[in-house]
XYZ file of C-alpha atoms in Angstrom:
693
model
C 6.797 53.301 -19.289
C 9.904 51.292 -18.104
C 8.366 50.987 -14.276
C 4.742 49.722 -16.105
C 7.217 46.928 -17.632
C 9.009 46.371 -14.478
C 5.586 45.854 -12.412
C 4.193 43.448 -14.969
C 7.132 41.126 -15.212
C 7.170 40.804 -11.595
C 3.683 39.615 -11.371
C 4.067 37.108 -14.183
C 6.060 34.485 -12.388
C 3.631 35.014 -9.306
C 0.587 34.383 -11.744
C 1.974 31.255 -13.039
C 2.536 29.792 -9.254
C -0.762 30.718 -7.860
C -2.765 29.278 -11.027
C -0.863 26.183 -10.501
C -1.581 26.224 -6.710
C -5.346 26.849 -7.731
C -5.713 23.749 -10.069
C -3.632 21.642 -7.203
C -6.085 22.654 -4.824
C -9.223 22.095 -7.070
C -7.428 18.889 -8.124
C -7.303 17.663 -4.436
C -10.691 18.694 -3.838
C -12.289 16.614 -6.337
C -9.931 13.763 -5.942
C -11.418 13.781 -2.420
C -14.729 13.935 -3.287
C -14.199 10.862 -5.412
C -12.482 8.870 -2.920
C -15.319 9.480 -0.430
C -17.626 8.094 -2.789
C -15.398 5.284 -3.506
C -15.187 4.828 -0.002
C -19.007 5.348 0.757
C -18.525 7.316 3.917
C -21.730 9.128 3.580
C -23.574 5.723 3.781
C -21.513 4.600 6.586
C -22.018 7.861 8.405
C -18.266 8.045 8.866
C -18.361 11.967 9.288
C -15.015 12.355 11.224
C -13.129 10.035 8.536
C -14.814 12.285 5.593
C -13.628 15.490 7.188
C -10.329 14.245 7.575
C -10.078 12.689 4.116
C -11.092 15.941 2.656
C -8.785 17.861 4.732
C -5.809 15.821 3.814
C -6.665 15.860 0.239
C -7.098 19.618 0.063
C -3.768 20.189 1.826
C -1.727 17.491 0.009
C -3.356 18.934 -3.355
C -2.776 22.597 -2.497
C 1.047 22.055 -1.272
C 1.669 19.961 -4.501
C 0.306 22.627 -6.717
C 2.074 25.509 -4.938
C 5.268 23.720 -5.059
C 5.143 22.782 -8.442
C 3.952 26.171 -9.053
C 7.305 27.565 -7.376
C 9.027 25.895 -10.030
C 7.042 27.383 -12.515
C 7.639 30.545 -11.183
C 11.424 30.354 -11.164
C 11.277 29.161 -14.792
C 8.874 32.477 -15.530
C 11.342 34.485 -13.445
C 14.496 33.171 -15.183
C 13.141 33.916 -18.181
C 12.018 37.420 -17.181
C 15.530 37.936 -15.898
C 17.104 37.104 -19.160
C 14.806 39.459 -20.872
C 16.038 42.330 -18.233
C 12.142 43.144 -17.871
C 11.637 44.089 -21.018
C 8.322 42.405 -22.020
C 6.691 44.905 -24.584
C 4.690 43.510 -27.360
C 6.986 45.052 -29.708
C 10.188 43.304 -28.557
C 8.290 40.079 -27.779
C 6.951 39.801 -31.244
C 10.756 40.445 -32.325
C 11.840 37.322 -30.414
C 12.040 34.847 -32.919
C 15.059 36.703 -34.231
C 16.483 37.308 -30.793
C 18.313 35.375 -27.804
C 15.133 35.891 -25.839
C 12.918 32.974 -27.484
C 15.538 30.696 -26.736
C 15.562 31.829 -23.189
C 11.912 31.031 -22.460
C 11.823 28.097 -24.322
C 14.854 26.714 -22.675
C 13.767 27.799 -18.957
C 10.200 26.643 -19.134
C 11.388 23.098 -20.788
C 14.273 22.236 -18.309
C 12.812 23.868 -15.267
C 9.510 22.372 -15.875
C 10.946 18.957 -16.288
C 13.022 18.867 -12.901
C 9.815 20.184 -11.453
C 7.654 17.261 -12.399
C 10.151 14.705 -11.485
C 10.712 16.080 -8.283
C 6.877 16.656 -7.668
C 6.311 12.952 -8.430
C 9.118 11.846 -6.308
C 7.850 14.093 -3.428
C 4.206 12.435 -3.577
C 4.928 8.796 -3.605
C 9.022 8.877 -2.883
C 9.728 7.030 -6.166
C 10.122 7.916 -9.934
C 9.202 5.250 -12.664
C 10.796 5.421 -16.173
C 7.498 6.170 -17.434
C 7.153 9.376 -15.424
C 10.510 10.396 -16.775
C 9.437 9.728 -20.271
C 6.560 11.787 -19.602
C 8.614 14.891 -18.240
C 10.619 14.626 -21.399
C 7.881 14.600 -23.620
C 6.355 17.572 -22.058
C 9.570 19.408 -22.674
C 9.738 18.112 -26.366
C 6.155 19.216 -26.669
C 6.815 22.707 -25.570
C 9.758 23.129 -27.657
C 7.411 22.077 -30.633
C 4.731 24.107 -29.635
C 7.184 27.212 -29.152
C 8.794 26.433 -32.497
C 5.388 26.591 -34.180
C 4.600 30.024 -32.864
C 8.264 31.232 -33.917
C 7.542 30.149 -37.561
C 4.318 31.735 -37.521
C 5.504 34.997 -35.805
C 8.700 34.822 -38.648
C 6.230 34.922 -41.322
C 3.527 37.593 -39.658
C 3.433 40.899 -41.395
C 0.049 42.391 -39.401
C 0.066 43.857 -35.678
C -2.824 41.396 -35.106
C -0.726 38.116 -36.117
C 2.219 39.269 -34.127
C -0.256 40.010 -31.037
C -1.552 36.647 -31.501
C 2.035 35.209 -30.890
C 2.386 37.378 -28.037
C -0.766 36.443 -26.270
C -0.255 32.448 -27.184
C 2.962 32.822 -25.378
C 1.470 34.541 -22.313
C -1.373 31.984 -22.146
C 0.958 28.938 -22.500
C 3.166 30.186 -20.089
C 0.393 30.041 -17.324
C -1.282 26.911 -18.614
C 1.240 24.532 -20.146
C 2.753 23.429 -16.466
C -0.543 22.596 -14.775
C -1.882 21.246 -17.958
C 1.560 18.667 -17.998
C 0.602 18.004 -14.473
C -2.822 16.986 -15.295
C -1.908 15.020 -18.479
C 0.242 13.126 -16.207
C -2.460 12.102 -13.861
C -4.679 10.804 -16.944
C -1.979 8.684 -18.141
C -1.461 7.132 -14.451
C -5.420 6.792 -13.600
C -6.872 6.311 -17.008
C -9.134 8.425 -19.113
C -12.093 7.855 -16.868
C -10.550 9.910 -14.105
C -9.896 12.900 -16.105
C -9.728 15.705 -13.554
C -12.197 17.849 -15.782
C -12.586 20.960 -13.516
C -8.998 21.397 -12.838
C -8.344 20.914 -16.636
C -11.259 23.498 -17.456
C -9.887 26.064 -14.938
C -6.490 25.986 -16.621
C -7.863 26.153 -19.970
C -9.968 28.888 -18.691
C -7.064 30.977 -17.284
C -5.080 30.351 -20.318
C -8.247 31.583 -22.659
C -8.604 34.833 -20.717
C -4.953 35.714 -20.596
C -4.827 35.002 -24.363
C -7.818 37.243 -25.410
C -6.690 40.264 -22.697
C -3.177 39.840 -23.559
C -4.011 39.852 -27.492
C -6.171 42.982 -27.270
C -3.561 45.147 -25.355
C -0.486 44.079 -27.277
C -2.331 44.998 -30.631
C -2.994 48.147 -29.157
C 0.567 48.703 -28.378
C 1.930 47.713 -31.746
C -0.430 50.199 -32.934
C 1.147 52.962 -30.705
C -1.133 52.504 -27.555
C 0.123 51.959 -23.730
C 3.066 49.800 -23.667
C 2.314 48.183 -20.266
C -0.212 45.656 -21.800
C 1.576 42.493 -19.399
C 1.040 44.203 -16.001
C -2.893 43.680 -16.973
C -2.935 40.252 -17.813
C -0.272 39.288 -15.180
C -2.537 40.987 -12.564
C -5.688 39.296 -13.650
C -3.876 35.867 -13.572
C -2.482 36.668 -9.968
C -5.672 37.561 -8.685
C -7.529 34.595 -10.422
C -5.031 32.260 -9.169
C -5.506 33.644 -5.549
C -8.995 33.623 -5.926
C -9.145 30.304 -6.680
C -6.997 29.168 -4.007
C -9.029 30.781 -1.487
C -12.221 28.999 -3.024
C -10.624 25.685 -2.690
C -9.620 26.425 0.972
C -13.193 27.534 1.653
C -14.472 24.559 0.343
C -12.177 22.510 2.672
C -13.337 24.801 5.936
C -17.377 24.048 4.587
C -16.206 20.322 4.646
C -14.864 20.643 7.656
C -18.473 21.117 9.196
C -18.774 17.549 9.041
C -16.058 16.968 11.939
C -17.337 14.908 14.715
C -17.160 11.263 15.139
C -20.026 9.356 14.559
C -18.770 6.131 16.318
C -17.863 5.577 19.928
C -15.718 3.163 21.755
C -17.141 1.997 25.341
C -13.513 0.866 26.317
C -11.201 3.051 24.490
C -8.257 0.816 25.034
C -4.692 1.450 23.070
C -4.316 -1.368 20.265
C -1.206 -2.831 18.943
C -1.551 -5.364 16.071
C 1.938 -6.675 15.258
C 1.782 -8.632 11.932
C 4.744 -10.738 11.084
C 5.443 -11.823 7.210
C 5.907 -15.151 6.250
C 6.025 -17.030 9.905
C 4.815 -20.609 9.845
C 3.831 -21.610 13.526
C 6.149 -24.496 13.897
C 9.300 -22.423 13.102
C 8.309 -20.233 16.666
C 8.765 -21.537 20.018
C 5.424 -20.633 20.945
C 4.186 -24.261 20.395
C 7.468 -26.149 21.485
C 10.595 -26.230 20.045
C 11.153 -24.642 16.514
C 11.628 -26.636 13.646
C 15.176 -27.585 14.496
C 14.620 -27.513 18.364
C 15.460 -24.116 19.091
C 13.875 -21.325 21.261
C 13.487 -18.755 18.041
C 10.773 -16.487 19.436
C 11.743 -15.948 23.463
C 9.847 -12.931 23.518
C 6.786 -13.664 22.104
C 7.077 -16.960 24.405
C 7.300 -14.687 27.301
C 4.590 -12.494 26.013
C 2.261 -15.488 25.604
C 2.583 -16.148 29.315
C -0.062 -13.834 29.963
C -2.149 -14.217 26.684
C -4.100 -16.340 24.742
C -2.183 -18.572 22.446
C -4.146 -19.869 19.321
C -2.803 -23.443 18.516
C -5.134 -23.871 14.989
C -5.061 -20.302 13.594
C -5.614 -20.723 9.834
C -4.735 -17.895 7.361
C -7.277 -17.250 4.850
C -4.698 -17.001 1.948
C -1.155 -18.088 1.443
C 0.458 -14.809 0.434
C 0.337 -11.343 2.090
C -2.174 -8.749 0.180
C -5.448 -11.357 0.489
C -4.314 -12.287 4.038
C -3.493 -8.783 5.769
C -6.505 -7.802 3.924
C -8.570 -10.541 5.675
C -7.001 -9.623 8.947
C -7.630 -5.895 8.805
C -11.228 -5.980 7.040
C -12.750 -9.329 8.862
C -13.582 -10.376 4.968
C -12.416 -13.170 2.910
C -10.215 -12.299 -0.011
C -12.974 -12.182 -2.525
C -14.921 -10.420 -0.248
C -12.304 -7.311 0.401
C -11.128 -7.744 -3.398
C -7.447 -7.830 -2.846
C -6.852 -11.559 -4.173
C -4.792 -11.158 -7.221
C -1.212 -10.038 -7.959
C -2.233 -6.930 -9.593
C -5.268 -6.276 -7.202
C -6.185 -3.771 -4.298
C -8.586 -3.792 -1.740
C -11.969 -2.371 -2.579
C -12.132 1.411 -1.251
C -15.613 0.335 0.297
C -14.262 -1.688 2.325
C -13.818 -0.816 6.063
C -10.689 -1.450 7.328
C -9.856 -1.644 11.129
C -8.183 1.764 11.361
C -10.936 3.429 9.138
C -13.504 2.471 11.856
C -11.453 3.252 15.120
C -10.353 6.641 13.229
C -13.958 7.470 13.350
C -14.211 6.440 17.162
C -11.719 9.103 18.029
C -8.231 7.035 17.651
C -5.004 8.386 16.512
C -4.229 5.246 13.937
C -0.952 4.967 12.931
C 1.117 2.249 10.845
C 4.632 1.138 9.914
C 5.002 -1.675 7.341
C 7.755 -3.021 5.322
C 6.191 -4.852 2.179
C 5.189 -3.229 -1.120
C 1.718 -5.192 -1.220
C 0.672 -3.253 2.369
C 1.180 0.405 0.573
C -1.131 3.041 -0.959
C -1.246 1.298 -4.365
C -3.085 -1.883 -2.967
C -5.517 0.134 -0.605
C -3.686 -0.395 2.618
C -3.498 3.043 3.866
C -7.094 4.094 4.252
C -8.082 5.336 7.804
C -4.410 5.858 8.766
C -3.593 9.577 9.961
C 0.216 8.342 9.641
C 1.371 5.323 7.700
C 5.209 4.577 7.140
C 5.934 2.174 4.020
C 9.667 3.595 3.540
C 10.916 0.135 4.710
C 9.274 -1.777 1.846
C 12.940 -2.089 0.459
C 12.475 -5.330 -1.317
C 13.752 -8.681 -0.646
C 17.480 -8.002 0.215
C 17.035 -5.411 2.668
C 17.016 -5.998 6.493
C 14.278 -3.620 7.763
C 13.094 -5.021 11.187
C 15.109 -2.326 13.565
C 13.904 0.554 11.626
C 10.496 -0.736 11.711
C 10.761 -0.920 15.623
C 12.325 2.560 15.662
C 9.436 4.002 14.053
C 6.794 2.120 15.836
C 8.308 3.815 18.649
C 8.357 6.994 17.407
C 4.649 6.203 16.840
C 4.097 5.509 20.468
C 5.876 8.900 21.581
C 3.717 10.869 19.189
C 0.252 9.354 19.684
C -0.530 12.020 22.750
C -3.548 11.842 24.695
C -5.916 10.021 22.143
C -6.400 6.012 22.001
C -3.820 4.573 19.620
C -3.868 2.064 17.083
C -0.664 0.912 15.896
C -0.186 -1.570 12.974
C 3.566 -2.702 12.796
C 4.525 -4.996 10.206
C 7.812 -7.069 10.128
C 9.127 -8.383 6.836
C 12.503 -10.062 7.405
C 11.386 -13.488 7.729
C 10.325 -13.356 4.023
C 12.978 -14.589 1.160
C 15.527 -14.156 0.700
C 17.025 -15.366 3.913
C 19.799 -12.995 5.223
C 22.396 -14.521 7.796
C 22.380 -12.693 11.034
C 25.811 -12.021 12.796
C 24.210 -12.461 16.168
C 23.176 -15.936 15.737
C 25.401 -18.818 14.380
C 22.684 -21.151 13.656
C 23.613 -21.046 9.660
C 27.588 -20.635 9.944
C 28.685 -23.931 9.203
C 27.286 -24.832 6.006
C 30.023 -23.795 3.106
C 28.436 -25.498 -0.022
C 27.300 -24.240 -3.529
C 23.885 -23.088 -2.450
C 25.972 -20.050 -0.332
C 27.007 -18.159 -3.558
C 23.816 -19.047 -5.495
C 21.130 -18.507 -2.990
C 18.634 -16.660 -5.272
C 15.131 -17.338 -5.115
C 14.328 -18.186 -9.055
C 17.598 -20.063 -9.097
C 16.295 -22.092 -5.763
C 12.942 -22.919 -7.462
C 14.364 -24.168 -10.699
C 17.171 -26.295 -9.012
C 15.237 -27.562 -5.912
C 15.569 -31.106 -7.104
C 19.451 -30.577 -6.584
C 19.176 -29.645 -3.134
C 20.208 -32.118 -0.507
C 19.407 -32.423 3.006
C 22.344 -30.453 4.096
C 21.420 -27.480 2.208
C 17.720 -27.507 3.080
C 18.649 -27.403 6.586
C 21.143 -24.493 5.935
C 18.046 -22.610 4.614
C 15.723 -23.332 7.432
C 18.689 -22.373 9.436
C 18.919 -18.648 7.956
C 14.810 -18.586 8.163
C 15.237 -19.346 12.065
C 17.955 -16.801 12.529
C 15.763 -14.192 10.709
C 12.760 -15.154 12.852
C 15.060 -14.778 16.020
C 16.107 -11.385 14.796
C 12.442 -10.188 14.101
C 11.620 -11.492 17.693
C 14.413 -9.412 19.615
C 12.768 -6.085 17.711
C 9.497 -7.326 18.732
C 10.880 -7.431 22.173
C 12.402 -3.787 21.986
C 8.545 -2.568 20.812
C 7.075 -4.623 23.821
C 9.785 -3.021 26.154
C 8.938 0.536 24.835
C 5.282 -0.212 25.508
C 5.917 -1.204 28.848
C 7.885 2.176 29.516
C 4.900 3.818 28.225
C 3.059 2.564 31.441
C -0.069 1.906 29.552
C -0.010 -1.685 29.324
C -3.254 -2.286 31.359
C -5.234 -0.077 28.884
C -3.405 -1.758 25.812
C -4.717 -4.679 23.861
C -1.788 -6.516 21.899
C -2.328 -8.898 18.879
C 0.423 -10.916 17.182
C -0.255 -12.660 13.762
C 1.054 -13.600 10.884
C -0.225 -13.730 7.107
C 1.081 -16.953 6.126
C 4.006 -19.541 6.493
C 6.686 -20.870 4.060
C 7.637 -23.995 2.666
C 10.786 -25.896 2.894
C 10.556 -29.028 0.622
C 7.485 -30.024 2.728
C 5.861 -30.805 -0.522
C 8.657 -30.429 -2.831
C 8.990 -26.849 -3.385
C 9.815 -23.662 -1.601
C 8.105 -20.169 -0.745
C 4.499 -19.430 -0.703
C 1.827 -18.181 -2.852
C 0.437 -21.112 -5.037
C -0.585 -23.802 -2.562
C -2.695 -24.536 0.588
C -0.768 -26.926 2.445
C -0.636 -26.294 6.507
C 3.089 -24.983 6.202
C 1.385 -21.930 4.596
C -1.920 -21.533 6.342
C -1.188 -22.710 9.958
C 0.246 -19.515 11.612
C 0.971 -18.231 14.897
C -1.539 -16.023 16.568
C -1.692 -14.345 19.817
C -3.805 -11.996 21.775
C -3.252 -10.399 24.993
C -5.860 -8.502 26.558
C -5.049 -6.074 29.297
C -4.848 -6.806 32.706
C -4.235 -10.684 31.822
C -1.499 -12.237 34.059
C -2.116 -15.929 33.174
C -1.664 -17.879 30.034
C -4.290 -19.956 28.028
C -4.649 -21.883 24.838
C -7.335 -22.647 22.626
C -7.099 -25.590 20.554
C -10.206 -24.798 18.558
C -9.791 -24.003 14.801
C -9.981 -19.801 14.151
C -9.627 -17.925 11.294
C -7.144 -15.116 11.289
C -9.850 -12.615 9.799
C -11.249 -12.907 13.315
C -8.412 -10.399 14.372
C -11.018 -7.337 13.168
C -13.897 -8.296 15.000
C -11.788 -9.295 18.011
C -10.413 -5.385 18.184
C -13.915 -4.222 17.871
C -14.901 -6.510 20.780
C -12.497 -5.404 23.009
C -12.642 -1.638 22.646
C -16.489 -1.750 22.469
C -16.884 -0.049 19.302
C -20.649 0.192 17.973
C -19.732 -0.908 14.311
C -19.986 -4.461 12.374
C -21.940 -6.353 14.935
C -21.631 -9.374 12.937
C -18.107 -9.374 13.132
C -17.856 -8.509 16.711
C -19.477 -11.650 17.441
C -16.644 -13.805 15.821
C -14.172 -12.225 18.341
C -11.572 -14.469 19.822
C -12.241 -13.172 23.231
C -15.270 -15.301 23.137
C -13.211 -18.463 22.725
C -12.690 -18.509 26.546
C -15.188 -18.306 29.768
C -15.141 -16.150 32.571
C -13.015 -18.968 34.427
C -10.421 -18.853 31.329
C -11.540 -21.870 29.975
C -11.818 -22.777 26.179
C -15.657 -22.696 24.755
C -15.515 -25.572 22.310
C -17.338 -24.782 19.494
C -18.160 -28.027 17.252
C -19.238 -25.943 14.338
C -15.989 -24.175 13.961
C -14.626 -24.022 10.275
C -11.943 -22.261 8.648
C -11.780 -21.187 4.981
C -8.946 -20.269 2.685
C -8.580 -19.530 -0.821
C -6.095 -19.063 -3.537
C -6.802 -17.530 -7.076
C -4.425 -15.632 -9.444
C -6.192 -14.946 -12.378
C -3.884 -12.334 -13.601
C -0.612 -14.706 -13.272
C 0.936 -15.628 -16.515
C 0.826 -19.157 -17.062
C 4.633 -19.206 -17.714
C 5.026 -18.248 -14.082
C 3.442 -21.407 -12.553
C 1.121 -19.279 -10.604
C -2.522 -19.445 -12.297
C -3.990 -21.739 -9.590
C -7.345 -22.018 -8.473
C -7.660 -23.683 -4.933
C -9.840 -23.497 -1.943
C -9.743 -25.654 1.408
C -11.914 -26.165 4.703
C -10.773 -27.148 8.177
C -13.135 -28.476 10.012
C -12.164 -30.312 13.350
C -9.384 -32.827 12.666
C -10.211 -32.962 8.875
C -8.804 -30.793 6.065
C -10.380 -30.814 2.703
C -8.495 -29.194 -0.523
C -10.294 -28.585 -3.746
C -7.761 -27.891 -6.470
C -10.079 -26.693 -9.278
C -6.909 -25.989 -11.624
C -5.767 -29.699 -11.388
C -9.219 -30.871 -10.864
C -8.697 -32.746 -7.627
C -10.144 -33.245 -4.379
C -7.717 -34.176 -1.462
C -8.540 -35.272 2.198
C -6.303 -35.281 4.957
C -6.680 -36.313 8.669
C -4.455 -33.684 10.406
C -4.564 -35.536 14.104
C -2.551 -38.779 12.457
C -1.241 -36.894 9.555
C 0.073 -33.265 10.286
C 2.158 -33.202 7.502
C -0.573 -33.898 4.824
C 1.268 -37.203 3.081
C -1.719 -39.278 3.072
C -4.749 -38.212 0.829
C -8.101 -39.960 2.250
C -10.233 -38.802 -0.206
C -10.954 -42.255 -1.740
C -10.753 -44.336 1.590
C -13.108 -41.655 3.314
C -15.895 -41.310 0.797
C -18.696 -40.087 3.520
C -16.407 -37.578 5.158
C -15.751 -36.221 1.616
C -19.627 -36.124 0.809
C -20.283 -34.140 3.921
C -17.290 -31.561 3.283
C -17.272 -30.752 -0.174
C -20.837 -29.150 -0.797
C -19.745 -26.736 2.548
C -16.625 -26.131 0.423
C -18.380 -25.788 -2.824
C -20.859 -23.692 -1.888
C -18.444 -21.257 -0.155
C -16.073 -20.969 -3.131
C -19.260 -20.133 -5.443
C -20.203 -17.626 -3.093
C -16.898 -15.732 -3.126
C -16.658 -16.242 -7.168
C -19.860 -14.270 -7.159
C -18.512 -11.283 -4.931
C -17.076 -10.081 -8.350
C -13.664 -9.295 -9.943
C -10.598 -8.063 -8.191
C -10.058 -4.367 -8.184
C -7.206 -3.859 -10.455
C -4.119 -1.417 -10.279
C -1.342 -0.674 -12.671
C 1.832 -1.870 -11.476
C 5.001 -0.068 -13.097
C 8.130 -2.122 -14.208
C 9.962 -1.029 -10.466
C 7.050 -2.519 -8.622
C 6.768 -5.292 -10.973
C 10.483 -6.316 -10.463
C 10.163 -5.845 -6.652
C 7.378 -8.415 -6.657
C 9.224 -10.877 -9.134
C 12.335 -10.537 -6.681
C 10.074 -11.376 -3.616
C 8.925 -14.573 -5.737
C 5.239 -13.276 -6.906
């Protein structure tokens, strides 16, 4: 009799672990299928990408489930140990009057709560206040259920009623942890994303265990076989194992999709270096910087064998919509990530997705929260590191370069796509010890250098203080340039520069009282839209400059064109490589235009960011339509590069020619549909507020 109880006790924790593993596997399977549908891989024919997504989803779900199940097993094992393995129905039925009931309740609640929080942290590397509340709520809910069972047991007089208590505890022990995890998914994703199959699985296992245990417990209480626990525990273990095997088998079946459907006729390595908040005139690519310095010597050296675009226009004045345009080749309203709580549409194809399908190793290292998984930027990457998205007071460029160099070393023999993003030029401007440009200022702003304070008191900032802020900004640019230099050195040591396409691009610029304010996000002035853009094809040894207007979103088509990828022909036709002829001379396009847009529908009025503006750049002319203020502005950038003199009234014919084009384009963008919305927790909202968004 004792041996049977011991065998049953030892199987019970294993059953709990495997049930959680099975639920995790099926959760991963169905989540992956949902992502496949959302990303439209079937229509695109991206079979390799579909396989990799399914494989990674199954792996993540199974590991998460089994890892969580390990904590469940620990809780059950602790409770079993406290009972000394004596799990006969007669003793379990007496638990309300003994220490054993408290042992089970405390073990399940405390270990289960800790497991929930640790599992969440492992999944996304941080825990929000809502997660803590949910975990505590789950523990309280468990205590309430157990208390109700205890009250029922104390009043029970029949063997049948006592058997019901025993069976309820057994079913609850196996199902509750999995149901708690699934409930958290529902709260995070919304009822529409309810994981029905895994939930049904957990409830079914609980029901089977309940029926089995109740029958055997009732028999034992009436004088039958005392080893009733071994039966349901065995069923739970076998059932959980079968479910894990079925889930993995689904992964194997999906793996039949495997082979790439795209091919690159020139499979060059591709390195895209994205620099946050870098206005073109703060670099030394186009001449001395704002304060006459050589702020970017490494980029300037790189430009000596590349093509520098003198009039590159960003498609938006802030990070998410602008880098979204660069990586999809589409305008912000087309890719969907144009609102503060927005995200790229999952059906949009990012550059790494197309290259992954063509057999590339795709890797990303980023340092901005807007470029993370929440906002859709991880699509198509085999490895994506956002650990340096640490906010406005962190200095991260060295770490970004270290990780990027590691990615070069880990890439293997496959062609490589690497997206490396540098954040440090973004506000808050931090003093860099290796540069002394900002050391002389000793005024009040040095101790009050906070973004909100700066915006609210900008009328108090004099020329010396504004100069100090620009000095800090240029120190940070020089620091970023030095780290890019380290990455370029690593590329050269890798020995594949003759097979590597390098693109350097910024998402937007920054204002320093150019138009009476600071920062970015809410205007379309040149200091925010005119950004550096440099393309270095492999094997090029002489510099070239293109004066014509280009859009930064053409980076997408440029890479596809350079590697000869048979995808998105229309995008490839917009390649920047077509701006030069065979002799290296610029091919002038008199029809060249650049559109930019800003629309923040989810900004609160009090933030001062609820702006709707679009602009058109055509030759020397720039037209701005400010829908929020109901104004139309026209500037001649050749005679007025600082946009100080509005010519809308004195040049009515020019406005008449350009405004219909801009209005038609803006209307077309509006008709693309609403932005995809994501839920931002308090922690991310705090980070974005600190960054000035």
